Each structure stands twice: as structure tokens, then as C-alpha cells.
Short mmCIF file of C-alpha atoms and ligand atoms in Angstrom, two decimals:
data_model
loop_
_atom_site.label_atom_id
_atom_site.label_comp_id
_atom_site.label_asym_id
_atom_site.label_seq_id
_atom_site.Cartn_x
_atom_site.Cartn_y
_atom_site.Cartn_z
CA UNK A 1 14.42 -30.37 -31.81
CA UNK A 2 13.24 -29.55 -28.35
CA UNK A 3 11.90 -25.92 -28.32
CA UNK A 4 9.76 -24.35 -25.66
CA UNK A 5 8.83 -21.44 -24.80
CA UNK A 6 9.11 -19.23 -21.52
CA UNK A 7 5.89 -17.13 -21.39
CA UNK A 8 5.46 -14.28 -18.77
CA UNK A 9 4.76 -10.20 -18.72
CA UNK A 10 8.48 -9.72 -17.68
CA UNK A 11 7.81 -6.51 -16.52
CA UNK A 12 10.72 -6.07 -15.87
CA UNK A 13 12.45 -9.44 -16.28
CA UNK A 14 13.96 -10.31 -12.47
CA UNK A 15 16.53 -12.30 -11.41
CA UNK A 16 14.39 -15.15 -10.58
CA UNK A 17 13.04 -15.22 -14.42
CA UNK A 18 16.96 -15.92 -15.00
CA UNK A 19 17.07 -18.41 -12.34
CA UNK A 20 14.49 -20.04 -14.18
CA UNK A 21 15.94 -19.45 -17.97
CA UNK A 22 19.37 -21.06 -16.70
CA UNK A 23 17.21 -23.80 -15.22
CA UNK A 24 15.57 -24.79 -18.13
CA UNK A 25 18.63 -24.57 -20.44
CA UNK A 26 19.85 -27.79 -20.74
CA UNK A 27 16.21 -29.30 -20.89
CA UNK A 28 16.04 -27.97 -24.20
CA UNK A 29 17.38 -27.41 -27.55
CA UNK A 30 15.96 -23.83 -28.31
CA UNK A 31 13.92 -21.38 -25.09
CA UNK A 32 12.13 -18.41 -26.85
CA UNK A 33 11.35 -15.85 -23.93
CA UNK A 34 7.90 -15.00 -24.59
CA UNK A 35 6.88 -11.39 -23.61
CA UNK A 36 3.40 -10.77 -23.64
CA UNK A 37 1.76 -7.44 -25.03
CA UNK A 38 -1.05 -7.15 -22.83
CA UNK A 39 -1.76 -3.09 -22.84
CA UNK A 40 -4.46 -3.49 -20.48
CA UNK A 41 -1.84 -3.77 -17.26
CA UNK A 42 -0.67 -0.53 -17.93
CA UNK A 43 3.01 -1.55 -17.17
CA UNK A 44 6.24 0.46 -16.68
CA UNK A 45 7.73 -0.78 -19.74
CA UNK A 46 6.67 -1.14 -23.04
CA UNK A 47 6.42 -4.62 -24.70
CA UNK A 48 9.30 -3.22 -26.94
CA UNK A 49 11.52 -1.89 -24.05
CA UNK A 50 11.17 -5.26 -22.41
CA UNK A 51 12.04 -7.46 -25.21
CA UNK A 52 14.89 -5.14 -25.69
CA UNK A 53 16.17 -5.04 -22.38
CA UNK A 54 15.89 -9.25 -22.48
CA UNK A 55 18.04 -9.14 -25.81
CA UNK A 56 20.46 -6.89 -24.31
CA UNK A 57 20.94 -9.44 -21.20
CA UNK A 58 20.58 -12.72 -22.69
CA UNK A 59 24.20 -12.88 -24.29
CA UNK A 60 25.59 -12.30 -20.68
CA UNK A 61 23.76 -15.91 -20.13
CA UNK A 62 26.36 -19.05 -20.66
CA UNK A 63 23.72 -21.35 -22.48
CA UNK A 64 25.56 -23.65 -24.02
CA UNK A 65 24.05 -25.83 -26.90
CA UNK A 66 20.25 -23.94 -25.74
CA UNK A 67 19.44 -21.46 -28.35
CA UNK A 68 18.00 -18.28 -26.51
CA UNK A 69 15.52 -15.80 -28.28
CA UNK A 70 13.14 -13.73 -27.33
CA UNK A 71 10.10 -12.72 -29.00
CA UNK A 72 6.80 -10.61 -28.06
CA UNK A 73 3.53 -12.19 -28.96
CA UNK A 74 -0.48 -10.82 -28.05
CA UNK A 75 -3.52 -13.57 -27.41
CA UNK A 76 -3.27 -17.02 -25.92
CA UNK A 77 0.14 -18.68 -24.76
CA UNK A 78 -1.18 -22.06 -26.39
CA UNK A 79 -1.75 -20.49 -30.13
CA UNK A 80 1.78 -18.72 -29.66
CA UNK A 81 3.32 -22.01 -28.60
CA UNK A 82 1.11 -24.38 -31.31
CA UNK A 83 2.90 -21.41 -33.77
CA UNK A 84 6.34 -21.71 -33.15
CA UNK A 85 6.31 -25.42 -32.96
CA UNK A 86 7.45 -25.62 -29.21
CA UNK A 87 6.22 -28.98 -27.38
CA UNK A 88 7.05 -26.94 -24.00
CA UNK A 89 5.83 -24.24 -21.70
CA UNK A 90 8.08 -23.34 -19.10
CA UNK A 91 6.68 -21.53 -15.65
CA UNK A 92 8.31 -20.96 -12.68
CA UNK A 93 7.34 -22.14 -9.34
CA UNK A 94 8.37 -19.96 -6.10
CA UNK A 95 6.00 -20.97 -3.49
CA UNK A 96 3.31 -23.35 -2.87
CA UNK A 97 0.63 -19.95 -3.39
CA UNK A 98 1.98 -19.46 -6.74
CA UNK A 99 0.64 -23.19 -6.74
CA UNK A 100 -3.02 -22.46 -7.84
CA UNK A 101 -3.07 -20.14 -10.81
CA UNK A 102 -0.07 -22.12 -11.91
CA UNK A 103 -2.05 -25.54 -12.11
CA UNK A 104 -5.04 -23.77 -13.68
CA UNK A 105 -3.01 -22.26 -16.58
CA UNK A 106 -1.43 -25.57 -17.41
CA UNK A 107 -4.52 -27.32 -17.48
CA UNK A 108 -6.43 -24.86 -19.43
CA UNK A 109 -3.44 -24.88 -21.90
CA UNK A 110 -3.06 -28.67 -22.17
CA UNK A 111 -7.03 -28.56 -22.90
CA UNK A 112 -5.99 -25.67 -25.57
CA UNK A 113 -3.12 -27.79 -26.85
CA UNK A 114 -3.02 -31.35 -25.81
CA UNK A 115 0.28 -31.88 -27.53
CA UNK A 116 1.97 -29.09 -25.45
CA UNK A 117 3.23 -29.69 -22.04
CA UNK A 118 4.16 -27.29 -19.19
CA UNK A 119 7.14 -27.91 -17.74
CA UNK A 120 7.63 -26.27 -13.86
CA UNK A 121 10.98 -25.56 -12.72
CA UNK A 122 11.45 -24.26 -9.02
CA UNK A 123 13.01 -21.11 -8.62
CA UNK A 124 16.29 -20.87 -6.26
CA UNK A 125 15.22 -19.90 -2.38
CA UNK A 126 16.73 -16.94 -2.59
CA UNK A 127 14.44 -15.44 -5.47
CA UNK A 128 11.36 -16.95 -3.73
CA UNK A 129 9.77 -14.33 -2.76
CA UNK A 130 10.99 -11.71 -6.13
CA UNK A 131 8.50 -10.70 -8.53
CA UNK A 132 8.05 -8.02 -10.98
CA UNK A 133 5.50 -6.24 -9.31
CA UNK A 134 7.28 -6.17 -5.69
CA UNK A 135 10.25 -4.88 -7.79
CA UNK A 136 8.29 -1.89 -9.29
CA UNK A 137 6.66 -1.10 -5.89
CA UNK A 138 9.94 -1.27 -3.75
CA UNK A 139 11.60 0.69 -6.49
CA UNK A 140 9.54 3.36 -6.90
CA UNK A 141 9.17 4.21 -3.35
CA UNK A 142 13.09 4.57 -3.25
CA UNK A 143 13.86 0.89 -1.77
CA UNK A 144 16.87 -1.00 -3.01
CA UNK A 145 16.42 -3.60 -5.80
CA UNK A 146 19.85 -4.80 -6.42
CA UNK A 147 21.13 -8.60 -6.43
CA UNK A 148 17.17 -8.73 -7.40
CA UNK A 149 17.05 -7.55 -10.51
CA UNK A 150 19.84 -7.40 -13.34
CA UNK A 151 21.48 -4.00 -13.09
CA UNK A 152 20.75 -3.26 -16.46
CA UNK A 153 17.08 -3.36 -15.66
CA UNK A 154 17.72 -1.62 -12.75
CA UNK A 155 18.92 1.44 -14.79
CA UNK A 156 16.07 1.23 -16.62
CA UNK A 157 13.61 1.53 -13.92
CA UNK A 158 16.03 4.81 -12.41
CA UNK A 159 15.96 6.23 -16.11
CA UNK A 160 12.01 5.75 -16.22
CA UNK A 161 11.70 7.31 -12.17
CA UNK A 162 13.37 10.10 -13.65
CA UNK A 163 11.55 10.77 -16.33
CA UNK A 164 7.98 10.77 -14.15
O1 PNS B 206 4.56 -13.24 -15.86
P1 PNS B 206 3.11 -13.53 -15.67
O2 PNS B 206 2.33 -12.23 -15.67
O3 PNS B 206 2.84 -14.39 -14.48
O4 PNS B 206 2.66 -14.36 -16.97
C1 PNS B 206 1.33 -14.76 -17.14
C2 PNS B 206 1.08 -15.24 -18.57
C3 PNS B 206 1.56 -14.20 -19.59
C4 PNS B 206 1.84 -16.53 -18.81
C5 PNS B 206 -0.45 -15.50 -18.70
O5 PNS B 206 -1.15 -14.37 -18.28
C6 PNS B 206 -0.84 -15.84 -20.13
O6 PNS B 206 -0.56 -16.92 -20.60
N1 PNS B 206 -1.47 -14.85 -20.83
C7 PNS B 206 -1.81 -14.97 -22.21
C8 PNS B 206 -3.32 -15.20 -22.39
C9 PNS B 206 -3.66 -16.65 -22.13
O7 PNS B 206 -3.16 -17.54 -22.78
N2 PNS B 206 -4.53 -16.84 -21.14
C10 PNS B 206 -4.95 -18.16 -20.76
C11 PNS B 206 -3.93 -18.85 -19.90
S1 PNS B 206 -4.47 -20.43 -19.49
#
């Protein structure tokens, strides 16, 4: 059994995280999308809304013999990995400056958990330059997010605008 796991904030989850979850599908037997609760970033959703939003939009996702879950987990990526028995960690690489921090996280996680190996898949031109964060600003100050994110999180982020 194959199982990795997809670690990230996902707030929100973007259509390059997809990009990368369809990527990484038939690499592996079972992907859990990893959602971290970090409450110290103060983010627009809660850990809860975002693994919620993720369940509501992974069964739109043709993934074929890949078993797709999602989970929420607080602490170090390496002890929720060495936990759910996943000899993976799957990142994302955009451009060469996401590079850096990338390399250092692997390496600090293989020193965590030798056994565990990250796995970098490169995301599609066209998301290169998407993140969650660029999403929130551009959002918030009334730009337009769509093709960028999936429209169900873009309803989200209009019902959470409105509620400010
Ligand atoms: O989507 P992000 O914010 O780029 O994801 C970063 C994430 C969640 C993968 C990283 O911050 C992380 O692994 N945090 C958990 C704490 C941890 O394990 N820190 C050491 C990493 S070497």
C-alpha cells in the first residue's frame, strides 16, 4: 500500500493544490489531504471549514484506483505522516523561489523521519504563480479569482466578505 500524504494550510485550497492532487494520483494507492490547524495564522477559514470545503470537492476529482481523504492534524508533518503509516510527503513546486523553504522542509523531515520521503510534483504553468494568500488578498479587495480557485471555494470566500 502506497499512502502519502499532501500536507499544506489550504487556506483556501486553490486550483493549483488540485493540479497537484491529480498529479500525484496515480503515484499512489491512498493521498490523505492534510490540513493543518495552525491558529496562530489567523486564517479566513477555520481548520473545519477547510477540511469541509476539501470533502465537498474531492468527489468532483476522477481518481481512479487513488483513495482520496482528507484529514486535519496540529504539530509536525513528520509525526502526522510516521502516524498514518504514509512513506510519502507530497509538496508542490511552482517556481524555482518556492525552491528554498521547500528543500529545507524535506530535509528537516527526512532527519525527523528517515523512512519518509517527499515527493515534489511541479505544478501546471498556468497555476504558477496561484497561492492561497494572493487569492485572499485579490479577493478581498474585489479582484476576480475565478478559473483560480474552485467555485465552490469561491462562494465561500463571497459568503465570508459578506459576513465582515
Ligand atoms: O500550505 P503551506 O502553508 O505551504 O504548508 C506548510 C506546511 C503545513 C506543510 C508546513 O508549515 C508544516 O509542515 N507545518 C507543520 C509543522 C512542521 O512540521 N514544521 C516543520 C516542517 S520541516
Amino acid at each position: 500500500m502506497r499512502r502519502a500524504i499532501f500536507p499544506g494550510s489550504f487556506d483556501p485550497l486553490t486550483n493549483g493544490h488540485l493540479d497537484i492532487i491529480r498529479r500525484s494520483l496515480p503515484l499512489f494507492d491512498e493521498i490523505i489531504i492534510a490540513v493543518l490547524n495552525n491558529p496562530d495564522k489567523n486564517p479566513m477559514f477555520s481548520v473545519e471549514e477547510r477540511c469541509g470545503m476539501i470533502s465537498e470537492i474531492l468527489p468532483d476529482i476522477e481518481n481512479g484506483k487513488c483513495c482520496l481523504t482528507v484529514d486535519s492534524f496540529s504539530g509536525l508533518t513528520a509525526d502526522f505522516a510516521r502516524e498514518q503509516k504514509a512513506t510519502a510527503i507530497v509538496r508542490g513546486i511552482r517556481a524555482v523561489s518556492d525552491y528554498e523553504y521547500e528543500l529545507r522542509m524535506a530535509l528537516m523531515n527526512r532527519r525527523l523521519e528517515p523512512e519518509i520521503e517527499t515527493v515534489f510534483l511541479m505544478a501546471a504553468e498556468e497555476y504558477s504563480y496561484v497561492s492561497s494568500n494572493l487569492m485572499k488578498q485579490v479577493f478581498t479587495l474585489g479582484g476576480r479569482v475565478e478559473g483560480l480557485v474552485p467555485a465552490l471555494v469561491e462562494s465561500k470566500m463571497k459568503e465570508k466578505l459578506s459576513k465582515k
